[in-house]
């Protein structure tokens, strides 16, 4: 399970390149049908949507008086990117 990556050069396309590489690797795994991920910030949620992941659930919750969001995404590995 990949929990997160923090690298210099944010907003320079590094994260999108990593996601595209991850998708390419996952598509070559026999039987792999999708990638599922959760994130906990709106910025990350926007990043994953920009990179072709589909939001399928959002929940808000609170703990000790602090509110949190949880975005759940899926990327279908069987769909053709050009269609």
MMTF fields as JSON, N, C-alpha, C and O atoms, coordinates in Angstrom:
{
  "mmtfVersion": "1.0.0",
  "mmtfProducer": "UNKNOWN",
  "numBonds": 331,
  "numAtoms": 332,
  "numGroups": 83,
  "numChains": 1,
  "numModels": 1,
  "chainsPerModel": [1],
  "groupsPerChain": [83],
  "chainIdList": ["A"],
  "bondAtomList": [4, 2, 8, 6, 12, 10, 16, 14, 20, 18, 24, 22, 28, 26, 32, 30, 36, 34, 40, 38, 44, 42, 48, 46, 52, 50, 56, 54, 60, 58, 64, 62, 68, 66, 72, 70, 76, 74, 80, 78, 84, 82, 88, 86, 92, 90, 96, 94, 100, 98, 104, 102, 108, 106, 112, 110, 116, 114, 120, 118, 124, 122, 128, 126, 132, 130, 136, 134, 140, 138, 144, 142, 148, 146, 152, 150, 156, 154, 160, 158, 164, 162, 168, 166, 172, 170, 176, 174, 180, 178, 184, 182, 188, 186, 192, 190, 196, 194, 200, 198, 204, 202, 208, 206, 212, 210, 216, 214, 220, 218, 224, 222, 228, 226, 232, 230, 236, 234, 240, 238, 244, 242, 248, 246, 252, 250, 256, 254, 260, 258, 264, 262, 268, 266, 272, 270, 276, 274, 280, 278, 284, 282, 288, 286, 292, 290, 296, 294, 300, 298, 304, 302, 308, 306, 312, 310, 316, 314, 320, 318, 324, 322, 328, 326],
  "bondOrderList": [1, 1, 1, 1, 1, 1, 1, 1, 1, 1, 1, 1, 1, 1, 1, 1, 1, 1, 1, 1, 1, 1, 1, 1, 1, 1, 1, 1, 1, 1, 1, 1, 1, 1, 1, 1, 1, 1, 1, 1, 1, 1, 1, 1, 1, 1, 1, 1, 1, 1, 1, 1, 1, 1, 1, 1, 1, 1, 1, 1, 1, 1, 1, 1, 1, 1, 1, 1, 1, 1, 1, 1, 1, 1, 1, 1, 1, 1, 1, 1, 1, 1],
  "groupList": [{"groupName": "UNK", "atomNameList": ["N", "CA", "C", "O"], "elementList": ["N", "C", "C", "O"], "formalChargeList": [0, 0, 0, 0], "bondAtomList": [1, 0, 2, 1, 3, 2], "bondOrderList": [1, 1, 2], "singleLetterCode": "X", "chemCompType": "L-PEPTIDE LINKING"}],
  "groupTypeList": [0, 0, 0, 0, 0, 0, 0, 0, 0, 0, 0, 0, 0, 0, 0, 0, 0, 0, 0, 0, 0, 0, 0, 0, 0, 0, 0, 0, 0, 0, 0, 0, 0, 0, 0, 0, 0, 0, 0, 0, 0, 0, 0, 0, 0, 0, 0, 0, 0, 0, 0, 0, 0, 0, 0, 0, 0, 0, 0, 0, 0, 0, 0, 0, 0, 0, 0, 0, 0, 0, 0, 0, 0, 0, 0, 0, 0, 0, 0, 0, 0, 0, 0],
  "groupIdList": [1, 2, 3, 4, 5, 6, 7, 8, 9, 10, 11, 12, 13, 14, 15, 16, 17, 18, 19, 20, 21, 22, 23, 24, 25, 26, 27, 28, 29, 30, 31, 32, 33, 34, 35, 36, 37, 38, 39, 40, 41, 42, 43, 44, 45, 46, 47, 48, 49, 50, 51, 52, 53, 54, 55, 56, 57, 58, 59, 60, 61, 62, 63, 64, 65, 66, 67, 68, 69, 70, 71, 72, 73, 74, 75, 76, 77, 78, 79, 80, 81, 82, 83],
  "secStructList": [7, 7, 7, 7, 7, 7, 7, 1, 1, 6, 6, 6, 6, 2, 2, 2, 2, 2, 2, 2, 2, 2, 2, 2, 2, 2, 2, 6, 1, 6, 6, 7, 7, 3, 3, 3, 3, 3, 3, 1, 1, 2, 2, 2, 2, 2, 2, 2, 2, 2, 6, 6, 7, 3, 3, 3, 3, 3, 3, 3, 3, 3, 3, 6, 6, 3, 3, 3, 3, 3, 3, 3, 3, 3, 3, 3, 6, 6, 1, 7, 6, 6, 7],
  "xCoordList": [0.834, 0.0, 0.871, 1.705, 0.681, 1.386, 0.587, -0.59, 1.204, 0.496, 0.701, -0.122, 1.762, 1.973, 3.417, 4.314, 3.618, 4.953, 5.06, 4.159, 6.158, 6.428, 7.774, 8.803, 7.761, 8.995, 9.137, 8.141, 10.386, 10.579, 10.027, 10.0, 9.6, 9.109, 7.623, 7.126, 6.897, 5.438, 4.938, 5.501, 3.887, 3.269, 4.129, 3.906, 5.107, 5.933, 5.647, 6.363, 4.605, 4.218, 4.812, 4.528, 5.626, 6.257, 5.224, 5.325, 4.247, 3.212, 2.392, 2.074, 2.05, 1.277, 2.084, 1.53, 3.384, 4.237, 4.268, 4.202, 4.366, 4.365, 3.044, 3.034, 1.935, 0.618, 0.488, 0.0, 0.919, 0.853, 1.708, 1.309, 2.876, 3.74, 3.071, 3.122, 2.447, 1.739, 0.614, 0.443, -0.148, -1.253, -0.71, -1.282, 0.38, 0.971, 1.422, 1.197, 2.048, 2.48, 1.27, 1.244, 0.269, -0.92, -1.655, -2.187, -1.696, -2.384, -1.712, -2.342, -0.445, 0.288, 0.238, 0.852, -0.473, -0.633, -1.839, -2.959, -1.62, -2.743, -3.893, -3.69, -5.076, -6.258, -6.546, -7.604, -5.636, -5.87, -6.958, -6.851, -7.997, -9.122, -9.249, -9.785, -8.761, -8.894, -7.883, -7.299, -7.695, -6.923, -7.909, -8.699, -7.873, -8.713, -7.787, -6.736, -8.181, -7.393, -8.288, -9.378, -7.813, -8.463, -7.485, -6.274, -8.012, -7.173, -7.952, -9.169, -7.216, -7.799, -7.645, -7.821, -7.313, -7.246, -7.88, -7.844, -8.449, -9.096, -8.089, -8.396, -6.879, -5.834, -5.483, -5.334, -5.349, -5.061, -6.23, -6.026, -7.455, -8.639, -8.648, -8.934, -8.34, -8.285, -7.202, -7.402, -6.061, -4.955, -5.387, -5.141, -6.024, -6.432, -7.506, -7.48, -8.447, -9.457, -8.793, -9.147, -7.837, -7.112, -6.384, -6.166, -6.012, -5.26, -6.128, -5.627, -7.438, -8.315, -8.977, -9.58, -8.881, -9.558, -10.971, -11.205, -11.906, -13.316, -13.691, -13.481, -14.24, -14.717, -15.945, -16.91, -15.925, -17.12, -17.678, -18.762, -16.97, -17.518, -16.798, -15.595, -17.556, -16.984, -17.699, -18.926, -16.925, -17.501, -16.794, -15.586, -17.568, -17.002, -17.174, -18.194, -16.167, -16.261, -15.478, -14.687, -15.698, -14.972, -14.414, -14.954, -13.327, -12.67, -12.113, -11.319, -12.542, -12.108, -12.32, -11.469, -13.474, -13.853, -13.238, -13.491, -12.442, -11.828, -12.495, -12.684, -12.849, -13.519, -12.505, -11.466, -12.832, -11.983, -12.844, -14.037, -12.231, -12.9, -12.174, -10.967, -12.914, -12.324, -12.901, -14.097, -12.039, -12.413, -11.953, -10.807, -12.832, -12.485, -12.597, -13.6, -11.561, -11.471, -11.223, -10.728, -11.578, -11.287, -10.813, -11.263, -9.893, -9.43, -9.627, -9.008, -10.494, -10.771, -9.603, -9.328, -8.929, -7.776, -8.166, -7.318, -9.438, -9.883, -10.395, -10.603, -10.6, -11.125, -10.004, -8.849, -10.371, -9.431, -9.324, -10.336, -8.126, -7.895, -8.308, -8.616, -8.317, -8.592, -10.06, -10.422, -10.909, -12.318, -13.133, -14.335],
  "yCoordList": [-1.188, 0.0, 1.24, 1.422, 2.081, 3.35, 4.378, 4.6, 4.994, 5.956, 7.4, 8.252, 7.696, 9.064, 9.287, 8.548, 10.31, 10.673, 12.184, 12.91, 12.643, 14.08, 14.305, 13.833, 15.023, 15.247, 16.727, 17.438, 17.191, 18.57, 18.693, 17.713, 19.864, 20.073, 19.888, 19.569, 20.083, 19.989, 20.936, 22.012, 20.537, 21.298, 21.325, 22.149, 20.431, 20.337, 19.064, 18.752, 18.32, 17.135, 15.831, 14.774, 15.878, 14.665, 13.664, 12.476, 14.114, 13.226, 12.599, 11.411, 13.365, 12.836, 11.797, 10.794, 12.022, 11.029, 9.737, 8.649, 9.842, 8.649, 7.897, 6.668, 8.621, 7.985, 7.267, 6.138, 7.911, 7.263, 5.996, 4.99, 6.043, 4.858, 3.758, 2.589, 4.116, 3.142, 2.48, 1.262, 3.272, 2.735, 1.779, 0.712, 2.149, 1.283, -0.044, -1.094, -0.017, -1.249, -2.089, -3.296, -1.448, -2.172, -2.83, -3.929, -2.18, -2.747, -4.029, -4.832, -4.225, -5.421, -6.541, -7.588, -6.343, -7.386, -8.238, -7.732, -9.526, -10.388, -10.337, -10.525, -10.084, -10.06, -8.724, -8.56, -7.775, -6.459, -5.736, -5.572, -5.305, -4.648, -3.176, -2.386, -2.803, -1.41, -1.069, -1.948, 0.233, 0.764, 1.503, 2.309, 1.242, 1.936, 2.72, 2.225, 3.938, 4.72, 5.633, 6.008, 5.981, 6.943, 8.08, 7.867, 9.278, 10.404, 11.272, 11.154, 12.138, 12.872, 14.387, 15.115, 14.856, 16.309, 16.675, 15.894, 17.844, 18.291, 18.458, 18.179, 18.917, 19.06, 17.73, 17.646, 16.68, 15.346, 14.845, 14.235, 15.101, 14.676, 15.314, 14.64, 16.601, 17.289, 16.687, 16.531, 16.35, 15.734, 14.408, 14.175, 13.542, 12.237, 12.372, 11.636, 13.295, 13.511, 13.997, 13.55, 14.905, 15.418, 14.294, 14.374, 13.257, 12.149, 10.94, 9.819, 11.168, 10.153, 9.204, 8.217, 9.477, 8.635, 9.157, 10.366, 8.246, 8.596, 8.566, 7.56, 9.663, 9.723, 8.844, 9.007, 7.913, 7.092, 7.207, 6.69, 7.869, 8.059, 9.214, 9.408, 9.97, 11.029, 10.986, 10.907, 11.038, 11.053, 12.101, 12.311, 12.744, 13.66, 13.037, 12.416, 13.213, 12.706, 13.637, 14.456, 13.509, 14.344, 13.475, 12.422, 13.954, 13.275, 14.343, 15.191, 14.285, 15.252, 16.685, 17.553, 16.912, 18.253, 18.732, 19.862, 17.905, 18.304, 17.542, 16.329, 18.253, 17.636, 17.149, 17.771, 16.025, 15.427, 15.01, 14.744, 14.958, 14.426, 13.18, 13.042, 12.277, 11.077, 10.891, 10.645, 11.012, 10.839, 9.455, 9.078, 8.697, 7.375, 7.408, 7.858, 6.928, 6.965, 5.579, 4.687, 5.414, 4.184, 4.557, 5.541, 3.745, 3.88, 2.522, 1.537, 2.468, 1.239, 0.955, 1.737, -0.153, -0.499, -1.166, -1.369, -1.513, -2.205, -1.251, -1.666, 0.019, 0.951, 1.469, 1.578, 1.781, 2.321, 3.826, 4.527, 4.319, 5.743, 6.65, 7.821, 6.13, 6.964, 6.969, 7.599, 6.268, 6.244, 7.273, 7.379],
  "zCoordList": [0.0, 0.0, 0.0, 0.887, -0.978, -1.06, -0.273, -0.557, 0.692, 1.547, 1.14, 1.475, 0.437, 0.006, -0.384, 0.021, -1.167, -1.602, -1.508, -1.927, -0.96, -0.901, -1.568, -1.084, -2.674, -3.419, -3.738, -3.876, -3.855, -4.328, -5.745, -6.49, -6.11, -7.465, -7.591, -8.672, -6.502, -6.583, -7.657, -7.858, -8.341, -9.434, -10.693, -11.58, -10.775, -11.981, -12.767, -13.718, -12.38, -13.13, -12.628, -13.192, -11.588, -11.071, -10.58, -10.887, -9.834, -9.31, -10.428, -10.365, -11.435, -12.564, -13.329, -13.779, -13.48, -14.141, -13.336, -13.91, -12.028, -11.174, -11.281, -11.352, -11.292, -11.409, -12.753, -12.806, -13.835, -15.149, -15.177, -15.765, -14.545, -14.479, -13.663, -14.046, -12.547, -11.714, -12.505, -12.442, -13.244, -14.047, -15.109, -15.328, -15.766, -16.798, -16.202, -16.803, -15.043, -14.385, -13.996, -14.234, -13.398, -12.941, -14.102, -13.947, -15.263, -16.426, -16.918, -17.605, -16.574, -16.989, -15.959, -16.162, -14.87, -13.866, -14.254, -14.317, -14.516, -14.919, -13.902, -12.703, -14.402, -13.551, -12.879, -12.272, -12.974, -12.354, -13.131, -14.346, -12.44, -13.097, -12.726, -13.503, -11.55, -11.137, -10.049, -9.415, -9.853, -8.733, -7.847, -8.337, -6.57, -5.594, -4.681, -4.275, -4.361, -3.407, -2.599, -3.031, -1.429, -0.542, -0.291, -0.236, -0.141, 0.262, 1.244, 1.385, 1.912, 3.029, 2.91, 3.887, 1.701, 1.51, 0.171, -0.78, 0.111, -1.114, -2.243, -3.402, -1.901, -2.913, -3.55, -4.769, -2.735, -3.262, -4.102, -5.151, -3.644, -4.388, -5.775, -6.765, -5.854, -7.153, -8.039, -9.244, -7.454, -8.185, -8.807, -9.99, -8.029, -8.556, -9.631, -10.618, -9.461, -10.506, -11.788, -12.879, -11.665, -12.824, -13.555, -14.764, -12.828, -13.399, -13.737, -13.829, -13.925, -14.48, -13.502, -13.921, -12.204, -11.227, -11.019, -11.042, -10.817, -10.648, -9.162, -8.485, -8.668, -7.287, -7.145, -7.892, -6.199, -5.995, -4.589, -4.32, -3.684, -2.334, -1.659, -1.832, -0.89, -0.05, 1.28, 1.34, 2.339, 3.682, 4.524, 4.408, 5.363, 6.355, 7.724, 8.02, 8.546, 9.904, 10.813, 10.345, 12.095, 13.049, 14.165, 14.505, 14.71, 15.81, 16.739, 16.332, 17.987, 19.006, 18.531, 18.723, 17.908, 17.497, 16.196, 15.778, 15.549, 14.283, 13.134, 13.22, 12.059, 10.916, 9.889, 9.67, 9.266, 8.245, 7.059, 7.205, 5.899, 4.715, 4.248, 4.443, 3.634, 3.058, 1.659, 1.497, 0.652, -0.741, -1.184, -0.94, -1.831, -2.36, -3.881, -4.435, -4.537, -6.0, -6.563, -5.873, -7.834, -8.561, -9.964, -10.552, -10.484, -11.87, -12.521, -12.117, -13.535, -14.27, -15.215, -16.125, -14.994, -15.822, -17.122, -17.991, -17.273, -18.477, -19.558, -20.698, -19.21, -20.201, -21.101, -20.688, -22.322, -23.291, -23.059, -23.07, -22.854, -22.578, -23.729, -23.512, -24.932, -26.116, -26.53, -27.523, -25.773, -26.194, -25.495, -25.74]
}
